[in-house]
Amino acid sequence: MLQNYFKTAFRNLMRNKIFALINILGLAMGMTCCFLIVLFVKDELSYDQFQEKFERIYRVKYQPKFAGDGMELARTPPPLSPLLTDYFPEIEQTTRFYLRSASIEVPSSNGGENKQYEEDRVFFADSTLTDIFTFHFLKGNPKTALNAPFSIVIAASIAEKYFGESNPMGKTILMSGQYAFKVTGVFEDYPNNSHVHFELVAPFENMFDIENEAIRANMKDNLSKNWVISHLYTYVLLKDNQSPESVDAKMPQLLQIHGNEKVRDKQAFVLQPLKEIQLQSGIGLEIEPVGSMRNIYLFSIIALLTLLIACINFVNLSTAASLKRATEVGIRKVVGANKGNLIGQFLSESLLLSFFAFIVSLLLLEFTLPILNDLTAKSLQFNPLQHWQEILIFIGIFLGVGILAGSYPAFFVTRFQAASILKGTGYQSIPKGVALRKVLITTQFFVTIALIAATLVVYQQWQFMRNQPMGFAQDQVLTVRLFSQNMNTIFGGVTGELRAKMNAFEESLQENPHILGSTLSSALPGMGSVRRNVTTDSIKAEDNMYIGSMAVDYDFAATYDLQIIEGRDFDKSFGTDHLNAFIINEKAVETLGWKNAIEAIGKNINMEGKQGTVVGVMKDFHYTSLTQPIEAMTIQVNAGTFTTFSIRIQNTEIPETVDFIRQKWGTFFPEKVMDYAFLDSQIEDLYTTESHLSQIVGYFSFLAILISCFGLYGLVMYAALQKKKEIGIRKVLGATVPNILSLLSKDFLQLIALASVLAIPLVFYAMNHWLQDYAYRIELSWLLFVLPVVVVLLIALVTLGFQTVQSALANPVEALRNE
């Protein structure tokens, strides 16, 4: 019986190739969207589960309440970790690590030139790291690999990169051009679904040894007792059956005993489960970018809506096609086919169509998966032989779609009245099912309008953030890090000798006429800054006022076109600006309690021991990304904490200018790889999430529109068949093509209007809620919601016009021959 069903189904599909092709493509697109999201969600939910002690690993989350309400950080002060195992019997082990970049030099084994690399993932960790985290060592002993000073363990990919096929064990690499580390272990690379990827790991204490000798002792002493700074990551391993809430409850007691009395009442430390970091973190200073449950829900909803549209199309097209087979159904009923036979036949066709769509969707998956990987920075793969769980999910989707989408058409045809059909009295006896069809059509238009509107809002917000004036010049500014990324912005690292080299380097750049200027700073505009404690005549130390701070050179404002609105800029001719002068922004005037910029000039400021006066007020600029509001900022001249050159160049002969800078860099700083980028690109990278989100929603919207076109064609076909005789009579009486178009389109236009009324308020509410996460955001314009309606109307009219022309050109005799 089943074999006959599928044979007949296959023949019918071959006789109606266009109908079958449209249905298969529509379903395949919807299934592909679902399959992509299944792979994405499964990967997001699998993060860190390869860790053997997954359920017992927690990260300590830092809440510095003195720095702002609701602030939560992934990094903690250094003194905390060593106290935890002694104070909390619930904790089995603790570890901490500090992440920085570093210039690595690999000595040549054959007397050739040494290889240099700039690595962003250099970790300095306690030897207990391997007691908590799972490492699969290929060479070396994980228990002892980090015990010896100046030892280092490296990932397999790093070993191959540095040493090729040769054995790396015992070999030496140089960090910062002079500090030799001996390779004592090689471990397997961490999988992609990890919130942290270790590449080079050295002993924690050596973190201080590779710093400049002038600041080494000060840094070590400060970090050993600094309870304010968010410096490193702290993880704990709880004992079996121990509660993290028990540790959280006793953490304030630990602070009262060991913490800094000035801030301990405005601090909190909370254990965060490893399983929550990827999707439920939402805190600052993450090791790597993390996902969010919001994206999981968003992508899942969009994928299901796209599949829903495809299923609606399938129902409508199948229903329309079944009208053409009314005579066949009538004959089957006359010769003895019962309701079950007809349902089985049409469900078989539905499942066969769904199966073909399933095969096509697997092919589409191969082409679309790289696009998703590019947009989400993942490396998702799909191999049917290895990913059997996903295959089972996919098969479940295709069977569910085939049965659910095919059920209505199957039951629909069983209600045909055989006698009326075979007498040729027309389609009057065919059940209308008007209410359900209207619900399906309205739902389809609703989803399409909502997706288009959401795409426009996300895209507009991304464009707004890209093009919003930041308050400083950012085009054609080449930035070069003087140091690898570390703590130099806080503790400094520029000696008198290095300062002389920096000045000489800047002077040498003036030889090139394409270089317009250069400056130095501890941070880059738009990229954030450190916070420092500030006191004034009215703000005391116990007030714990922490505001943004940036150290800049004398030509910083000129290089970045920053505007001094009151007072003056830093000036070398005064001779003491590097010792006791501050410039503040407009927001700082308000935060520090002064009435206006004029009153602020000459006021005293003490910044963590540096006493001085305000010599100028600078117009506000965005020193952090546009996701955060402008806050108070102090600017000082402090060459010791400079970390980055900013070199402004002309927009001509850029490659040649960069080569010139690289040549000069090699002359003055041969020990450091020239790690450079253009500032506008760095700032744009801050909004990668918005860019990718707009593209992902855009792709889904395009698919929704395409699938809707298929479905609309089927709906108009259905309407034309239902009104076949009416159209014939109207044509005989002189009706024109516009008259026929009006007849067929009236109901659809009413349903589009209804879908618009339902979709626009809901999308407005949802997108307005989404925009609340941005300090600077677009205003929701009525055009953003009218445009999707216009687009859907145009698509509907084009599709209606195509089918109308076919109906209008048909010979009315064919429709009226039986009258």
GROMACS .gro file of C-alpha atoms in nm, residues 135-501:
model
  367
  135PHE     CA    1   4.483   1.991   2.940
  136HIS     CA    2   4.581   1.700   2.718
  137PHE     CA    3   4.960   1.714   2.717
  138LEU     CA    4   5.131   1.570   2.411
  139LYS     CA    5   5.474   1.628   2.564
  140GLY     CA    6   5.580   1.706   2.919
  141ASN     CA    7   5.420   1.652   3.259
  142PRO     CA    8   5.117   1.874   3.338
  143LYS     CA    9   5.182   1.845   3.712
  144THR     CA   10   5.533   1.991   3.695
  145ALA     CA   11   5.548   2.178   3.363
  146LEU     CA   12   5.499   2.523   3.523
  147ASN     CA   13   5.697   2.466   3.844
  148ALA     CA   14   6.031   2.600   3.726
  149PRO     CA   15   6.085   2.975   3.672
  150PHE     CA   16   6.099   3.083   3.307
  151SER     CA   17   5.937   2.763   3.186
  152ILE     CA   18   5.659   2.778   2.928
  153VAL     CA   19   5.402   2.535   2.789
  154ILE     CA   20   5.261   2.590   2.442
  155ALA     CA   21   4.970   2.470   2.233
  156ALA     CA   22   5.037   2.224   1.950
  157SER     CA   23   4.957   2.488   1.686
  158ILE     CA   24   5.214   2.725   1.841
  159ALA     CA   25   5.473   2.445   1.851
  160GLU     CA   26   5.423   2.381   1.480
  161LYS     CA   27   5.430   2.754   1.405
  162TYR     CA   28   5.760   2.809   1.589
  163PHE     CA   29   5.946   2.482   1.540
  164GLY     CA   30   5.783   2.302   1.250
  165GLU     CA   31   5.826   1.925   1.272
  166SER     CA   32   6.114   1.936   1.519
  167ASN     CA   33   6.070   1.852   1.888
  168PRO     CA   34   6.008   2.178   2.082
  169MET     CA   35   6.087   2.032   2.426
  170GLY     CA   36   6.380   2.206   2.591
  171LYS     CA   37   6.404   2.474   2.325
  172THR     CA   38   6.410   2.842   2.409
  173ILE     CA   39   6.198   3.133   2.300
  174LEU     CA   40   6.266   3.498   2.381
  175MET     CA   41   5.993   3.722   2.521
  176SER     CA   42   6.019   4.098   2.478
  177GLY     CA   43   6.345   4.041   2.291
  178GLN     CA   44   6.555   3.936   2.591
  179TYR     CA   45   6.386   3.706   2.844
  180ALA     CA   46   6.449   3.338   2.767
  181PHE     CA   47   6.174   3.083   2.839
  182LYS     CA   48   6.230   2.709   2.810
  183VAL     CA   49   5.955   2.492   2.656
  184THR     CA   50   5.855   2.229   2.914
  185GLY     CA   51   5.530   2.103   2.764
  186VAL     CA   52   5.309   2.087   2.455
  187PHE     CA   53   4.931   2.043   2.487
  188GLU     CA   54   4.646   1.991   2.245
  189ASP     CA   55   4.477   2.309   2.123
  190TYR     CA   56   4.159   2.390   2.306
  191PRO     CA   57   3.843   2.329   2.098
  192ASN     CA   58   3.651   2.620   1.948
  193ASN     CA   59   3.369   2.586   2.201
  194SER     CA   60   3.576   2.714   2.492
  195HIS     CA   61   3.541   3.057   2.652
  196VAL     CA   62   3.921   3.071   2.688
  197HIS     CA   63   4.194   2.948   2.453
  198PHE     CA   64   4.533   2.898   2.611
  199GLU     CA   65   4.824   2.922   2.365
  200LEU     CA   66   5.136   3.012   2.564
  201VAL     CA   67   5.137   2.967   2.943
  202ALA     CA   68   5.425   3.074   3.171
  203PRO     CA   69   5.458   3.082   3.554
  204PHE     CA   70   5.263   3.360   3.724
  205GLU     CA   71   5.566   3.515   3.899
  206ASN     CA   72   5.748   3.564   3.568
  207MET     CA   73   5.481   3.818   3.478
  208PHE     CA   74   5.685   4.072   3.674
  209ASP     CA   75   6.027   3.957   3.555
  210ILE     CA   76   5.969   4.052   3.192
  211GLU     CA   77   5.869   4.409   3.281
  212ASN     CA   78   6.104   4.704   3.266
  213GLU     CA   79   6.343   4.691   3.560
  214ALA     CA   80   6.244   5.044   3.661
  215ILE     CA   81   5.884   4.943   3.737
  216ARG     CA   82   5.924   4.572   3.814
  217ALA     CA   83   5.957   4.602   4.192
  218ASN     CA   84   5.685   4.868   4.218
  219MET     CA   85   5.442   4.660   4.014
  220LYS     CA   86   5.503   4.345   4.218
  221ASP     CA   87   5.465   4.528   4.547
  222ASN     CA   88   5.153   4.714   4.436
  223LEU     CA   89   4.972   4.411   4.295
  224SER     CA   90   5.040   4.206   4.607
  225LYS     CA   91   4.817   4.438   4.811
  226ASN     CA   92   4.602   4.621   4.554
  227TRP     CA   93   4.238   4.536   4.630
  228VAL     CA   94   4.094   4.781   4.376
  229ILE     CA   95   4.250   4.699   4.041
  230SER     CA   96   4.075   4.452   3.807
  231HIS     CA   97   4.391   4.276   3.697
  232LEU     CA   98   4.357   3.900   3.648
  233TYR     CA   99   4.113   3.611   3.621
  234THR     CA  100   4.046   3.394   3.925
  235TYR     CA  101   3.889   3.047   3.907
  236VAL     CA  102   3.801   2.803   4.182
  237LEU     CA  103   3.724   2.432   4.195
  238LEU     CA  104   3.459   2.348   4.452
  239LYS     CA  105   3.467   2.020   4.638
  240ASP     CA  106   3.199   1.764   4.557
  241ASN     CA  107   2.849   1.856   4.673
  242GLN     CA  108   2.952   2.205   4.787
  243SER     CA  109   2.732   2.507   4.728
  244PRO     CA  110   2.861   2.825   4.561
  245GLU     CA  111   2.598   3.020   4.758
  246SER     CA  112   2.779   2.918   5.079
  247VAL     CA  113   3.101   3.076   4.950
  248ASP     CA  114   2.919   3.389   4.831
  249ALA     CA  115   2.759   3.436   5.172
  250LYS     CA  116   3.094   3.432   5.352
  251MET     CA  117   3.285   3.647   5.101
  252PRO     CA  118   3.204   3.976   5.282
  253GLN     CA  119   3.365   3.834   5.597
  254LEU     CA  120   3.683   3.764   5.403
  255LEU     CA  121   3.687   4.123   5.281
  256GLN     CA  122   3.642   4.257   5.633
  257ILE     CA  123   3.948   4.063   5.748
  258HIS     CA  124   4.183   4.099   5.452
  259GLY     CA  125   4.040   4.367   5.224
  260ASN     CA  126   4.127   4.734   5.190
  261GLU     CA  127   3.931   4.921   5.453
  262LYS     CA  128   3.877   5.216   5.217
  263VAL     CA  129   3.678   5.013   4.964
  264ARG     CA  130   3.582   4.679   5.121
  265ASP     CA  131   3.231   4.796   5.202
  266LYS     CA  132   3.178   4.888   4.837
  267GLN     CA  133   3.305   4.565   4.685
  268ALA     CA  134   3.159   4.221   4.628
  269PHE     CA  135   3.291   3.895   4.485
  270VAL     CA  136   3.052   3.630   4.357
  271LEU     CA  137   3.111   3.283   4.212
  272GLN     CA  138   2.996   3.248   3.853
  273PRO     CA  139   2.942   2.891   3.720
  274LEU     CA  140   3.157   2.795   3.424
  275LYS     CA  141   2.842   2.685   3.240
  276GLU     CA  142   2.700   3.040   3.251
  277ILE     CA  143   3.000   3.229   3.113
  278GLN     CA  144   2.928   3.187   2.741
  279LEU     CA  145   2.558   3.270   2.736
  280GLN     CA  146   2.468   3.435   3.067
  281SER     CA  147   2.769   3.650   3.146
  282GLY     CA  148   2.697   4.004   3.030
  283ILE     CA  149   2.988   4.147   3.229
  284GLY     CA  150   3.293   4.352   3.139
  285LEU     CA  151   3.653   4.253   3.066
  286GLU     CA  152   3.574   3.906   2.932
  287ILE     CA  153   3.870   3.697   2.818
  288GLU     CA  154   3.716   3.654   2.474
  289PRO     CA  155   3.388   3.770   2.316
  290VAL     CA  156   3.096   3.566   2.448
  291GLY     CA  157   2.749   3.491   2.319
  292SER     CA  158   2.414   3.565   2.478
  293MET     CA  159   2.084   3.393   2.537
  294ARG     CA  160   1.920   3.689   2.366
  295ASN     CA  161   2.086   3.593   2.038
  296ILE     CA  162   1.991   3.229   2.092
  297TYR     CA  163   1.626   3.328   2.131
  298LEU     CA  164   1.640   3.580   1.847
  299PHE     CA  165   1.796   3.347   1.590
  300SER     CA  166   1.574   3.057   1.695
  301ILE     CA  167   1.259   3.265   1.660
  302ILE     CA  168   1.364   3.399   1.320
  303ALA     CA  169   1.449   3.048   1.195
  304LEU     CA  170   1.116   2.908   1.317
  305LEU     CA  171   0.928   3.199   1.159
  306THR     CA  172   1.105   3.138   0.829
  307LEU     CA  173   1.015   2.769   0.846
  308LEU     CA  174   0.658   2.868   0.938
  309ILE     CA  175   0.632   3.082   0.624
  310ALA     CA  176   0.762   2.790   0.419
  311CYS     CA  177   0.504   2.557   0.574
  312ILE     CA  178   0.224   2.808   0.512
  313ASN     CA  179   0.333   2.826   0.150
  314PHE     CA  180   0.334   2.450   0.130
  315VAL     CA  181  -0.024   2.434   0.264
  316ASN     CA  182  -0.147   2.705   0.030
  317LEU     CA  183   0.025   2.569  -0.279
  318SER     CA  184  -0.088   2.215  -0.204
  319THR     CA  185  -0.443   2.334  -0.151
  320ALA     CA  186  -0.436   2.528  -0.476
  321ALA     CA  187  -0.286   2.234  -0.664
  322SER     CA  188  -0.548   1.998  -0.521
  323LEU     CA  189  -0.820   2.199  -0.698
  324LYS     CA  190  -0.669   2.100  -1.030
  325ARG     CA  191  -0.696   1.738  -0.917
  326ALA     CA  192  -1.061   1.762  -0.815
  327THR     CA  193  -1.167   1.534  -1.102
  328GLU     CA  194  -0.906   1.276  -0.999
  329VAL     CA  195  -1.037   1.283  -0.641
  330GLY     CA  196  -1.393   1.246  -0.763
  331ILE     CA  197  -1.307   0.941  -0.972
  332ARG     CA  198  -1.113   0.783  -0.684
  333LYS     CA  199  -1.414   0.826  -0.458
  334VAL     CA  200  -1.650   0.676  -0.718
  335VAL     CA  201  -1.431   0.366  -0.765
  336GLY     CA  202  -1.418   0.302  -0.390
  337ALA     CA  203  -1.141   0.509  -0.234
  338ASN     CA  204  -1.227   0.594   0.123
  339LYS     CA  205  -1.120   0.890   0.333
  340GLY     CA  206  -0.816   0.706   0.473
  341ASN     CA  207  -0.692   0.615   0.124
  342LEU     CA  208  -0.708   0.976   0.009
  343ILE     CA  209  -0.542   1.108   0.323
  344GLY     CA  210  -0.267   0.847   0.290
  345GLN     CA  211  -0.213   0.938  -0.076
  346PHE     CA  212  -0.182   1.312  -0.017
  347LEU     CA  213   0.027   1.272   0.298
  348SER     CA  214   0.262   1.048   0.097
  349GLU     CA  215   0.302   1.325  -0.157
  350SER     CA  216   0.363   1.573   0.124
  351LEU     CA  217   0.630   1.351   0.282
  352LEU     CA  218   0.792   1.290  -0.056
  353LEU     CA  219   0.809   1.662  -0.121
  354SER     CA  220   0.946   1.718   0.227
  355PHE     CA  221   1.209   1.447   0.169
  356PHE     CA  222   1.326   1.609  -0.155
  357ALA     CA  223   1.334   1.945   0.026
  358PHE     CA  224   1.538   1.778   0.302
  359ILE     CA  225   1.798   1.658   0.049
  360VAL     CA  226   1.815   2.003  -0.114
  361SER     CA  227   1.847   2.168   0.228
  362LEU     CA  228   2.151   1.952   0.310
  363LEU     CA  229   2.312   2.072  -0.013
  364LEU     CA  230   2.223   2.433   0.070
  365LEU     CA  231   2.372   2.381   0.415
  366GLU     CA  232   2.713   2.323   0.260
  367PHE     CA  233   2.697   2.662   0.086
  368THR     CA  234   2.542   2.863   0.369
  369LEU     CA  235   2.739   2.728   0.666
  370PRO     CA  236   3.058   2.923   0.569
  371ILE     CA  237   2.848   3.242   0.559
  372LEU     CA  238   2.716   3.176   0.910
  373ASN     CA  239   3.070   3.100   1.030
  374ASP     CA  240   3.192   3.428   0.887
  375LEU     CA  241   2.914   3.626   1.054
  376THR     CA  242   2.946   3.456   1.393
  377ALA     CA  243   3.326   3.405   1.400
  378LYS     CA  244   3.275   3.032   1.445
  379SER     CA  245   3.409   2.721   1.275
  380LEU     CA  246   3.092   2.515   1.261
  381GLN     CA  247   3.111   2.199   1.054
  382PHE     CA  248   2.858   1.939   0.947
  383ASN     CA  249   2.956   1.584   0.864
  384PRO     CA  250   2.657   1.344   0.841
  385LEU     CA  251   2.876   1.049   0.937
  386GLN     CA  252   3.005   1.216   1.254
  387HIS     CA  253   2.714   1.438   1.356
  388TRP     CA  254   2.446   1.169   1.389
  389GLN     CA  255   2.264   1.361   1.662
  390GLU     CA  256   2.215   1.657   1.430
  391ILE     CA  257   2.101   1.423   1.152
  392LEU     CA  258   1.834   1.280   1.382
  393ILE     CA  259   1.717   1.634   1.464
  394PHE     CA  260   1.712   1.724   1.094
  395ILE     CA  261   1.516   1.409   1.007
  396GLY     CA  262   1.270   1.492   1.284
  397ILE     CA  263   1.225   1.841   1.136
  398PHE     CA  264   1.164   1.711   0.783
  399LEU     CA  265   0.915   1.446   0.903
  400GLY     CA  266   0.737   1.698   1.123
  401VAL     CA  267   0.717   1.951   0.840
  402GLY     CA  268   0.594   1.687   0.595
  403ILE     CA  269   0.319   1.560   0.825
  404LEU     CA  270   0.206   1.891   0.975
  405ALA     CA  271   0.218   2.089   0.651
  406GLY     CA  272   0.058   1.809   0.451
  407SER     CA  273  -0.223   1.736   0.693
  408TYR     CA  274  -0.453   2.022   0.597
  409PRO     CA  275  -0.432   1.965   0.217
  410ALA     CA  276  -0.484   1.590   0.275
  411PHE     CA  277  -0.800   1.642   0.484
  412PHE     CA  278  -0.908   1.924   0.253
  413VAL     CA  279  -0.935   1.700  -0.055
  414THR     CA  280  -1.133   1.432   0.128
  415ARG     CA  281  -1.419   1.681   0.162
  416PHE     CA  282  -1.467   1.718  -0.215
  417GLN     CA  283  -1.816   1.613  -0.332
  418ALA     CA  284  -1.752   1.356  -0.603
  419ALA     CA  285  -2.091   1.388  -0.773
  420SER     CA  286  -2.070   1.764  -0.812
  421ILE     CA  287  -1.713   1.751  -0.940
  422LEU     CA  288  -1.784   1.480  -1.197
  423LYS     CA  289  -2.100   1.655  -1.318
  424GLY     CA  290  -1.873   1.949  -1.405
  425THR     CA  291  -2.081   2.198  -1.209
  426GLY     CA  292  -1.767   2.380  -1.108
  427TYR     CA  293  -1.587   2.432  -0.784
  428GLN     CA  294  -1.885   2.546  -0.583
  429SER     CA  295  -1.897   2.218  -0.395
  430ILE     CA  296  -1.532   2.237  -0.290
  431PRO     CA  297  -1.497   2.344   0.077
  432LYS     CA  298  -1.372   2.696   0.112
  433GLY     CA  299  -1.182   2.688   0.445
  434VAL     CA  300  -1.185   3.068   0.431
  435ALA     CA  301  -1.104   3.135   0.796
  436LEU     CA  302  -0.796   2.914   0.808
  437ARG     CA  303  -0.660   3.045   0.481
  438LYS     CA  304  -0.700   3.403   0.598
  439VAL     CA  305  -0.515   3.323   0.920
  440LEU     CA  306  -0.233   3.159   0.725
  441ILE     CA  307  -0.207   3.445   0.476
  442THR     CA  308  -0.216   3.711   0.749
  443THR     CA  309   0.050   3.523   0.947
  444GLN     CA  310   0.273   3.505   0.643
  445PHE     CA  311   0.247   3.877   0.574
  446PHE     CA  312   0.284   3.953   0.946
  447VAL     CA  313   0.615   3.763   0.970
  448THR     CA  314   0.752   3.911   0.648
  449ILE     CA  315   0.671   4.269   0.751
  450ALA     CA  316   0.816   4.212   1.099
  451LEU     CA  317   1.143   4.067   0.966
  452ILE     CA  318   1.191   4.348   0.714
  453ALA     CA  319   1.120   4.614   0.980
  454ALA     CA  320   1.361   4.451   1.228
  455THR     CA  321   1.631   4.434   0.960
  456LEU     CA  322   1.591   4.804   0.883
  457VAL     CA  323   1.612   4.904   1.251
  458VAL     CA  324   1.922   4.693   1.320
  459TYR     CA  325   2.090   4.818   1.001
  460GLN     CA  326   2.007   5.182   1.080
  461GLN     CA  327   2.147   5.146   1.433
  462TRP     CA  328   2.469   4.993   1.298
  463GLN     CA  329   2.506   5.271   1.041
  464PHE     CA  330   2.434   5.530   1.311
  465MET     CA  331   2.711   5.393   1.530
  466ARG     CA  332   2.953   5.374   1.238
  467ASN     CA  333   2.887   5.730   1.126
  468GLN     CA  334   2.819   5.905   1.457
  469PRO     CA  335   3.079   6.179   1.514
  470MET     CA  336   3.314   6.068   1.791
  471GLY     CA  337   3.440   6.417   1.864
  472PHE     CA  338   3.793   6.357   1.733
  473ALA     CA  339   3.970   6.292   1.402
  474GLN     CA  340   3.993   5.920   1.335
  475ASP     CA  341   4.052   5.890   0.961
  476GLN     CA  342   4.400   5.800   0.839
  477VAL     CA  343   4.536   5.765   1.192
  478LEU     CA  344   4.785   5.478   1.214
  479THR     CA  345   4.828   5.343   1.566
  480VAL     CA  346   5.139   5.149   1.672
  481ARG     CA  347   5.176   4.991   2.015
  482LEU     CA  348   5.502   5.076   2.186
  483PHE     CA  349   5.461   4.784   2.423
  484SER     CA  350   5.274   4.461   2.397
  485GLN     CA  351   4.941   4.497   2.577
  486ASN     CA  352   5.001   4.476   2.952
  487MET     CA  353   4.978   4.696   3.260
  488ASN     CA  354   5.195   4.981   3.133
  489THR     CA  355   4.894   5.214   3.117
  490ILE     CA  356   4.879   5.194   3.497
  491PHE     CA  357   5.235   5.132   3.618
  492GLY     CA  358   5.425   5.287   3.331
  493GLY     CA  359   5.728   5.146   3.161
  494VAL     CA  360   5.894   5.435   2.978
  495THR     CA  361   6.242   5.506   3.108
  496GLY     CA  362   6.449   5.813   3.024
  497GLU     CA  363   6.645   5.612   2.765
  498LEU     CA  364   6.330   5.481   2.601
  499ARG     CA  365   6.174   5.828   2.603
  500ALA     CA  366   6.475   5.959   2.410
  501LYS     CA  367   6.430   5.683   2.149
   0.00000   0.00000   0.00000
